[in-house]
Amino acid sequence: QKRLKVLLIDDDQDLGALLADYMGRKFHCKVKLATDSFEAMNLLTEEFYDLIILDWKLPALTGGQTLQMLEQGLYYEPE
């Protein structure tokens, strides 16, 4: 059975790590943590994620700005 892949984007590294660990154990999914929008965009170019959880108040780009950039530049075709 395929494990779902989740990208968690949160600038609070401690909280993000705690959430990633909890979600991985509770829901048996693979969770990758990005601490800013640019790191998240790099990860999204390398791999497909089934779910993205995005902090709305990020320091450099807001969650809304991050979504706009993703919509403009990244398109995926599921396997």
mmCIF file of N, CA, C and O in Angstrom:
data_model
loop_
_atom_site.group_PDB
_atom_site.id
_atom_site.type_symbol
_atom_site.label_atom_id
_atom_site.label_comp_id
_atom_site.label_asym_id
_atom_site.label_seq_id
_atom_site.Cartn_x
_atom_site.Cartn_y
_atom_site.Cartn_z
ATOM 1 N N GLN A 1 0.843 -1.190 0.000
ATOM 2 C CA GLN A 1 0.000 0.000 0.000
ATOM 3 C C GLN A 1 0.882 1.245 0.000
ATOM 4 O O GLN A 1 1.831 1.353 0.766
ATOM 5 N N LYS A 2 0.541 2.181 -0.863
ATOM 6 C CA LYS A 2 1.292 3.419 -0.987
ATOM 7 C C LYS A 2 1.007 4.348 0.196
ATOM 8 O O LYS A 2 -0.144 4.561 0.560
ATOM 9 N N ARG A 3 2.075 4.867 0.785
ATOM 10 C CA ARG A 3 1.904 5.861 1.851
ATOM 11 C C ARG A 3 1.739 7.234 1.226
ATOM 12 O O ARG A 3 2.461 7.603 0.308
ATOM 13 N N LEU A 4 0.772 7.991 1.722
ATOM 14 C CA LEU A 4 0.558 9.339 1.219
ATOM 15 C C LEU A 4 1.736 10.228 1.587
ATOM 16 O O LEU A 4 2.329 10.090 2.659
ATOM 17 N N LYS A 5 2.046 11.167 0.692
ATOM 18 C CA LYS A 5 3.132 12.113 0.932
ATOM 19 C C LYS A 5 2.524 13.492 1.206
ATOM 20 O O LYS A 5 1.693 13.980 0.439
ATOM 21 N N VAL A 6 2.959 14.075 2.306
ATOM 22 C CA VAL A 6 2.436 15.365 2.756
ATOM 23 C C VAL A 6 3.584 16.360 2.834
ATOM 24 O O VAL A 6 4.655 16.037 3.352
ATOM 25 N N LEU A 7 3.352 17.564 2.323
ATOM 26 C CA LEU A 7 4.305 18.655 2.488
ATOM 27 C C LEU A 7 3.708 19.638 3.488
ATOM 28 O O LEU A 7 2.621 20.171 3.271
ATOM 29 N N LEU A 8 4.418 19.848 4.579
ATOM 30 C CA LEU A 8 4.003 20.773 5.628
ATOM 31 C C LEU A 8 4.895 22.004 5.536
ATOM 32 O O LEU A 8 6.120 21.887 5.612
ATOM 33 N N ILE A 9 4.295 23.167 5.338
ATOM 34 C CA ILE A 9 5.048 24.417 5.204
ATOM 35 C C ILE A 9 4.727 25.291 6.409
ATOM 36 O O ILE A 9 3.606 25.781 6.552
ATOM 37 N N ASP A 10 5.723 25.462 7.287
ATOM 38 C CA ASP A 10 5.530 26.242 8.509
ATOM 39 C C ASP A 10 6.864 26.831 8.920
ATOM 40 O O ASP A 10 7.865 26.108 9.004
ATOM 41 N N ASP A 11 6.901 28.132 9.189
ATOM 42 C CA ASP A 11 8.156 28.781 9.567
ATOM 43 C C ASP A 11 8.570 28.497 11.006
ATOM 44 O O ASP A 11 9.713 28.730 11.372
ATOM 45 N N ASP A 12 7.678 27.973 11.818
ATOM 46 C CA ASP A 12 8.017 27.576 13.191
ATOM 47 C C ASP A 12 8.562 26.144 13.131
ATOM 48 O O ASP A 12 7.795 25.180 13.089
ATOM 49 N N GLN A 13 9.876 26.022 13.113
ATOM 50 C CA GLN A 13 10.513 24.728 12.896
ATOM 51 C C GLN A 13 10.171 23.715 13.991
ATOM 52 O O GLN A 13 9.936 22.540 13.698
ATOM 53 N N ASP A 14 10.099 24.154 15.236
ATOM 54 C CA ASP A 14 9.777 23.237 16.334
ATOM 55 C C ASP A 14 8.350 22.708 16.223
ATOM 56 O O ASP A 14 8.109 21.508 16.340
ATOM 57 N N LEU A 15 7.413 23.609 15.991
ATOM 58 C CA LEU A 15 6.014 23.202 15.840
ATOM 59 C C LEU A 15 5.854 22.321 14.604
ATOM 60 O O LEU A 15 5.162 21.306 14.638
ATOM 61 N N GLY A 16 6.497 22.707 13.518
ATOM 62 C CA GLY A 16 6.423 21.930 12.288
ATOM 63 C C GLY A 16 6.946 20.517 12.470
ATOM 64 O O GLY A 16 6.339 19.553 12.001
ATOM 65 N N ALA A 17 8.070 20.393 13.162
ATOM 66 C CA ALA A 17 8.651 19.065 13.410
ATOM 67 C C ALA A 17 7.718 18.228 14.276
ATOM 68 O O ALA A 17 7.541 17.023 14.032
ATOM 69 N N LEU A 18 7.115 18.854 15.272
ATOM 70 C CA LEU A 18 6.171 18.151 16.139
ATOM 71 C C LEU A 18 4.957 17.669 15.345
ATOM 72 O O LEU A 18 4.545 16.512 15.458
ATOM 73 N N LEU A 19 4.393 18.546 14.514
ATOM 74 C CA LEU A 19 3.239 18.177 13.688
ATOM 75 C C LEU A 19 3.594 17.088 12.675
ATOM 76 O O LEU A 19 2.829 16.146 12.470
ATOM 77 N N ALA A 20 4.758 17.215 12.052
ATOM 78 C CA ALA A 20 5.188 16.223 11.060
ATOM 79 C C ALA A 20 5.333 14.854 11.702
ATOM 80 O O ALA A 20 4.888 13.842 11.149
ATOM 81 N N ASP A 21 5.936 14.818 12.874
ATOM 82 C CA ASP A 21 6.117 13.546 13.580
ATOM 83 C C ASP A 21 4.764 12.948 13.963
ATOM 84 O O ASP A 21 4.517 11.762 13.752
ATOM 85 N N TYR A 22 3.888 13.771 14.513
ATOM 86 C CA TYR A 22 2.565 13.289 14.926
ATOM 87 C C TYR A 22 1.773 12.762 13.735
ATOM 88 O O TYR A 22 1.199 11.675 13.783
ATOM 89 N N MET A 23 1.732 13.536 12.659
ATOM 90 C CA MET A 23 0.969 13.122 11.481
ATOM 91 C C MET A 23 1.535 11.838 10.884
ATOM 92 O O MET A 23 0.774 10.970 10.455
ATOM 93 N N GLY A 24 2.845 11.734 10.849
ATOM 94 C CA GLY A 24 3.464 10.530 10.307
ATOM 95 C C GLY A 24 3.076 9.287 11.085
ATOM 96 O O GLY A 24 2.789 8.240 10.504
ATOM 97 N N ARG A 25 3.063 9.414 12.414
ATOM 98 C CA ARG A 25 2.704 8.259 13.252
ATOM 99 C C ARG A 25 1.198 7.999 13.248
ATOM 100 O O ARG A 25 0.756 6.866 13.117
ATOM 101 N N LYS A 26 0.405 9.035 13.375
ATOM 102 C CA LYS A 26 -1.044 8.885 13.488
ATOM 103 C C LYS A 26 -1.695 8.429 12.179
ATOM 104 O O LYS A 26 -2.587 7.590 12.178
ATOM 105 N N PHE A 27 -1.240 8.998 11.069
ATOM 106 C CA PHE A 27 -1.889 8.729 9.786
ATOM 107 C C PHE A 27 -1.038 7.876 8.845
ATOM 108 O O PHE A 27 -1.417 7.663 7.690
ATOM 109 N N HIS A 28 0.116 7.426 9.327
ATOM 110 C CA HIS A 28 1.005 6.545 8.549
ATOM 111 C C HIS A 28 1.339 7.138 7.181
ATOM 112 O O HIS A 28 1.229 6.474 6.157
ATOM 113 N N CYS A 29 1.709 8.421 7.184
ATOM 114 C CA CYS A 29 2.079 9.080 5.941
ATOM 115 C C CYS A 29 3.512 9.594 6.051
ATOM 116 O O CYS A 29 4.075 9.663 7.137
ATOM 117 N N LYS A 30 4.084 9.928 4.908
ATOM 118 C CA LYS A 30 5.421 10.506 4.876
ATOM 119 C C LYS A 30 5.263 12.014 4.844
ATOM 120 O O LYS A 30 4.641 12.556 3.938
ATOM 121 N N VAL A 31 5.818 12.699 5.851
ATOM 122 C CA VAL A 31 5.666 14.151 5.947
ATOM 123 C C VAL A 31 7.027 14.805 5.791
ATOM 124 O O VAL A 31 7.979 14.465 6.480
ATOM 125 N N LYS A 32 7.091 15.766 4.863
ATOM 126 C CA LYS A 32 8.305 16.548 4.648
ATOM 127 C C LYS A 32 8.005 17.960 5.121
ATOM 128 O O LYS A 32 6.933 18.508 4.824
ATOM 129 N N LEU A 33 8.935 18.566 5.858
ATOM 130 C CA LEU A 33 8.742 19.902 6.410
ATOM 131 C C LEU A 33 9.582 20.917 5.645
ATOM 132 O O LEU A 33 10.783 20.706 5.446
ATOM 133 N N ALA A 34 8.952 21.999 5.218
ATOM 134 C CA ALA A 34 9.642 23.149 4.638
ATOM 135 C C ALA A 34 9.393 24.334 5.559
ATOM 136 O O ALA A 34 8.264 24.539 6.013
ATOM 137 N N THR A 35 10.433 25.118 5.843
ATOM 138 C CA THR A 35 10.272 26.219 6.787
ATOM 139 C C THR A 35 10.060 27.571 6.114
ATOM 140 O O THR A 35 9.908 28.575 6.798
ATOM 141 N N ASP A 36 10.071 27.607 4.777
ATOM 142 C CA ASP A 36 9.716 28.839 4.075
ATOM 143 C C ASP A 36 9.192 28.498 2.678
ATOM 144 O O ASP A 36 9.304 27.367 2.217
ATOM 145 N N SER A 37 8.633 29.492 2.035
ATOM 146 C CA SER A 37 8.003 29.285 0.726
ATOM 147 C C SER A 37 8.994 28.819 -0.330
ATOM 148 O O SER A 37 8.671 27.994 -1.185
ATOM 149 N N PHE A 38 10.203 29.360 -0.292
ATOM 150 C CA PHE A 38 11.192 29.027 -1.316
ATOM 151 C C PHE A 38 11.666 27.578 -1.176
ATOM 152 O O PHE A 38 11.833 26.872 -2.174
ATOM 153 N N GLU A 39 11.860 27.137 0.049
ATOM 154 C CA GLU A 39 12.212 25.732 0.287
ATOM 155 C C GLU A 39 11.071 24.825 -0.189
ATOM 156 O O GLU A 39 11.312 23.780 -0.813
ATOM 157 N N ALA A 40 9.848 25.227 0.081
ATOM 158 C CA ALA A 40 8.688 24.441 -0.350
ATOM 159 C C ALA A 40 8.635 24.326 -1.866
ATOM 160 O O ALA A 40 8.395 23.246 -2.412
ATOM 161 N N MET A 41 8.871 25.435 -2.563
ATOM 162 C CA MET A 41 8.840 25.401 -4.027
ATOM 163 C C MET A 41 9.935 24.483 -4.578
ATOM 164 O O MET A 41 9.704 23.759 -5.548
ATOM 165 N N ASN A 42 11.102 24.504 -3.962
ATOM 166 C CA ASN A 42 12.163 23.595 -4.388
ATOM 167 C C ASN A 42 11.747 22.144 -4.194
ATOM 168 O O ASN A 42 11.976 21.306 -5.068
ATOM 169 N N LEU A 43 11.149 21.840 -3.054
ATOM 170 C CA LEU A 43 10.703 20.467 -2.794
ATOM 171 C C LEU A 43 9.616 20.047 -3.774
ATOM 172 O O LEU A 43 9.579 18.898 -4.223
ATOM 173 N N LEU A 44 8.746 20.982 -4.135
ATOM 174 C CA LEU A 44 7.657 20.663 -5.058
ATOM 175 C C LEU A 44 8.143 20.417 -6.481
ATOM 176 O O LEU A 44 7.463 19.759 -7.258
ATOM 177 N N THR A 45 9.307 20.926 -6.828
ATOM 178 C CA THR A 45 9.850 20.637 -8.156
ATOM 179 C C THR A 45 10.486 19.253 -8.204
ATOM 180 O O THR A 45 10.684 18.704 -9.277
ATOM 181 N N GLU A 46 10.806 18.702 -7.048
ATOM 182 C CA GLU A 46 11.481 17.409 -6.983
ATOM 183 C C GLU A 46 10.529 16.228 -6.809
ATOM 184 O O GLU A 46 10.875 15.112 -7.167
ATOM 185 N N GLU A 47 9.360 16.471 -6.230
ATOM 186 C CA GLU A 47 8.499 15.361 -5.856
ATOM 187 C C GLU A 47 7.024 15.783 -5.869
ATOM 188 O O GLU A 47 6.706 16.946 -5.628
ATOM 189 N N PHE A 48 6.150 14.819 -6.104
ATOM 190 C CA PHE A 48 4.704 15.042 -6.051
ATOM 191 C C PHE A 48 4.228 14.780 -4.621
ATOM 192 O O PHE A 48 4.639 13.806 -4.001
ATOM 193 N N TYR A 49 3.350 15.646 -4.115
ATOM 194 C CA TYR A 49 2.770 15.477 -2.782
ATOM 195 C C TYR A 49 1.263 15.327 -2.910
ATOM 196 O O TYR A 49 0.623 16.019 -3.701
ATOM 197 N N ASP A 50 0.706 14.438 -2.109
ATOM 198 C CA ASP A 50 -0.734 14.209 -2.112
ATOM 199 C C ASP A 50 -1.489 15.309 -1.378
ATOM 200 O O ASP A 50 -2.651 15.584 -1.673
ATOM 201 N N LEU A 51 -0.816 15.933 -0.415
ATOM 202 C CA LEU A 51 -1.451 16.968 0.406
ATOM 203 C C LEU A 51 -0.405 18.000 0.778
ATOM 204 O O LEU A 51 0.739 17.642 1.104
ATOM 205 N N ILE A 52 -0.791 19.277 0.736
ATOM 206 C CA ILE A 52 0.076 20.362 1.185
ATOM 207 C C ILE A 52 -0.650 21.100 2.295
ATOM 208 O O ILE A 52 -1.799 21.520 2.120
ATOM 209 N N ILE A 53 0.016 21.248 3.423
ATOM 210 C CA ILE A 53 -0.518 22.021 4.542
ATOM 211 C C ILE A 53 0.350 23.267 4.646
ATOM 212 O O ILE A 53 1.559 23.175 4.830
ATOM 213 N N LEU A 54 -0.286 24.433 4.513
ATOM 214 C CA LEU A 54 0.446 25.680 4.351
ATOM 215 C C LEU A 54 0.094 26.679 5.441
ATOM 216 O O LEU A 54 -1.081 27.025 5.617
ATOM 217 N N ASP A 55 1.114 27.143 6.153
ATOM 218 C CA ASP A 55 0.953 28.233 7.120
ATOM 219 C C ASP A 55 0.635 29.502 6.332
ATOM 220 O O ASP A 55 1.306 29.815 5.353
ATOM 221 N N TRP A 56 -0.381 30.237 6.725
ATOM 222 C CA TRP A 56 -0.801 31.402 5.962
ATOM 223 C C TRP A 56 0.088 32.613 6.228
ATOM 224 O O TRP A 56 0.201 33.505 5.402
ATOM 225 N N LYS A 57 0.740 32.660 7.405
ATOM 226 C CA LYS A 57 1.561 33.823 7.769
ATOM 227 C C LYS A 57 3.042 33.442 7.762
ATOM 228 O O LYS A 57 3.660 33.274 8.815
ATOM 229 N N LEU A 58 3.602 33.323 6.589
ATOM 230 C CA LEU A 58 5.026 33.040 6.441
ATOM 231 C C LEU A 58 5.786 34.360 6.324
ATOM 232 O O LEU A 58 5.224 35.354 5.877
ATOM 233 N N PRO A 59 7.074 34.380 6.685
ATOM 234 C CA PRO A 59 7.799 35.652 6.724
ATOM 235 C C PRO A 59 8.083 36.309 5.364
ATOM 236 O O PRO A 59 7.777 37.472 5.175
ATOM 237 N N ALA A 60 8.634 35.619 4.411
ATOM 238 C CA ALA A 60 9.018 36.254 3.136
ATOM 239 C C ALA A 60 7.817 36.411 2.212
ATOM 240 O O ALA A 60 7.538 37.504 1.721
ATOM 241 N N LEU A 61 7.135 35.328 1.952
ATOM 242 C CA LEU A 61 5.916 35.338 1.146
ATOM 243 C C LEU A 61 4.781 34.819 2.017
ATOM 244 O O LEU A 61 4.973 33.863 2.759
ATOM 245 N N THR A 62 3.610 35.415 1.914
ATOM 246 C CA THR A 62 2.475 34.891 2.664
ATOM 247 C C THR A 62 2.021 33.568 2.041
ATOM 248 O O THR A 62 2.444 33.216 0.938
ATOM 249 N N GLY A 63 1.145 32.877 2.722
ATOM 250 C CA GLY A 63 0.597 31.647 2.172
ATOM 251 C C GLY A 63 -0.119 31.897 0.856
ATOM 252 O O GLY A 63 -0.006 31.127 -0.094
ATOM 253 N N GLY A 64 -0.843 33.008 0.766
ATOM 254 C CA GLY A 64 -1.549 33.361 -0.458
ATOM 255 C C GLY A 64 -0.601 33.619 -1.617
ATOM 256 O O GLY A 64 -0.829 33.173 -2.743
ATOM 257 N N GLN A 65 0.478 34.342 -1.351
ATOM 258 C CA GLN A 65 1.473 34.608 -2.388
ATOM 259 C C GLN A 65 2.155 33.310 -2.831
ATOM 260 O O GLN A 65 2.431 33.126 -4.020
ATOM 261 N N THR A 66 2.407 32.440 -1.881
ATOM 262 C CA THR A 66 3.017 31.145 -2.205
ATOM 263 C C THR A 66 2.103 30.348 -3.127
ATOM 264 O O THR A 66 2.555 29.792 -4.129
ATOM 265 N N LEU A 67 0.814 30.315 -2.810
ATOM 266 C CA LEU A 67 -0.144 29.601 -3.661
ATOM 267 C C LEU A 67 -0.185 30.187 -5.068
ATOM 268 O O LEU A 67 -0.228 29.450 -6.054
ATOM 269 N N GLN A 68 -0.161 31.501 -5.174
ATOM 270 C CA GLN A 68 -0.172 32.132 -6.490
ATOM 271 C C GLN A 68 1.059 31.741 -7.301
ATOM 272 O O GLN A 68 0.951 31.448 -8.496
ATOM 273 N N MET A 69 2.214 31.737 -6.673
ATOM 274 C CA MET A 69 3.431 31.352 -7.380
ATOM 275 C C MET A 69 3.376 29.896 -7.821
ATOM 276 O O MET A 69 3.806 29.547 -8.915
ATOM 277 N N LEU A 70 2.842 29.049 -6.967
ATOM 278 C CA LEU A 70 2.724 27.638 -7.325
ATOM 279 C C LEU A 70 1.760 27.451 -8.490
ATOM 280 O O LEU A 70 2.022 26.662 -9.401
ATOM 281 N N GLU A 71 0.656 28.162 -8.478
ATOM 282 C CA GLU A 71 -0.317 28.058 -9.570
ATOM 283 C C GLU A 71 0.280 28.527 -10.891
ATOM 284 O O GLU A 71 -0.003 27.968 -11.942
ATOM 285 N N GLN A 72 1.125 29.537 -10.859
ATOM 286 C CA GLN A 72 1.707 30.084 -12.081
ATOM 287 C C GLN A 72 2.807 29.207 -12.656
ATOM 288 O O GLN A 72 2.951 29.113 -13.866
ATOM 289 N N GLY A 73 3.580 28.551 -11.772
ATOM 290 C CA GLY A 73 4.771 27.887 -12.274
ATOM 291 C C GLY A 73 4.877 26.396 -12.148
ATOM 292 O O GLY A 73 5.712 25.786 -12.800
ATOM 293 N N LEU A 74 4.063 25.780 -11.335
ATOM 294 C CA LEU A 74 4.223 24.341 -11.106
ATOM 295 C C LEU A 74 2.947 23.603 -11.463
ATOM 296 O O LEU A 74 1.880 23.882 -10.935
ATOM 297 N N TYR A 75 3.078 22.643 -12.356
ATOM 298 C CA TYR A 75 1.961 21.812 -12.746
ATOM 299 C C TYR A 75 2.400 20.360 -12.650
ATOM 300 O O TYR A 75 3.521 20.022 -13.032
ATOM 301 N N TYR A 76 1.551 19.513 -12.143
ATOM 302 C CA TYR A 76 1.896 18.108 -11.920
ATOM 303 C C TYR A 76 0.953 17.187 -12.653
ATOM 304 O O TYR A 76 -0.228 17.486 -12.791
ATOM 305 N N GLU A 77 1.494 16.069 -13.040
ATOM 306 C CA GLU A 77 0.682 14.991 -13.577
ATOM 307 C C GLU A 77 0.860 13.812 -12.643
ATOM 308 O O GLU A 77 1.961 13.273 -12.551
ATOM 309 N N PRO A 78 -0.178 13.434 -11.917
ATOM 310 C CA PRO A 78 -0.044 12.305 -10.984
ATOM 311 C C PRO A 78 0.398 11.044 -11.709
ATOM 312 O O PRO A 78 0.094 10.836 -12.877
ATOM 313 N N GLU A 79 1.132 10.221 -10.988
ATOM 314 C CA GLU A 79 1.660 8.978 -11.549
ATOM 315 C C GLU A 79 0.569 7.969 -11.819
ATOM 316 O O GLU A 79 -0.403 7.888 -11.196
#
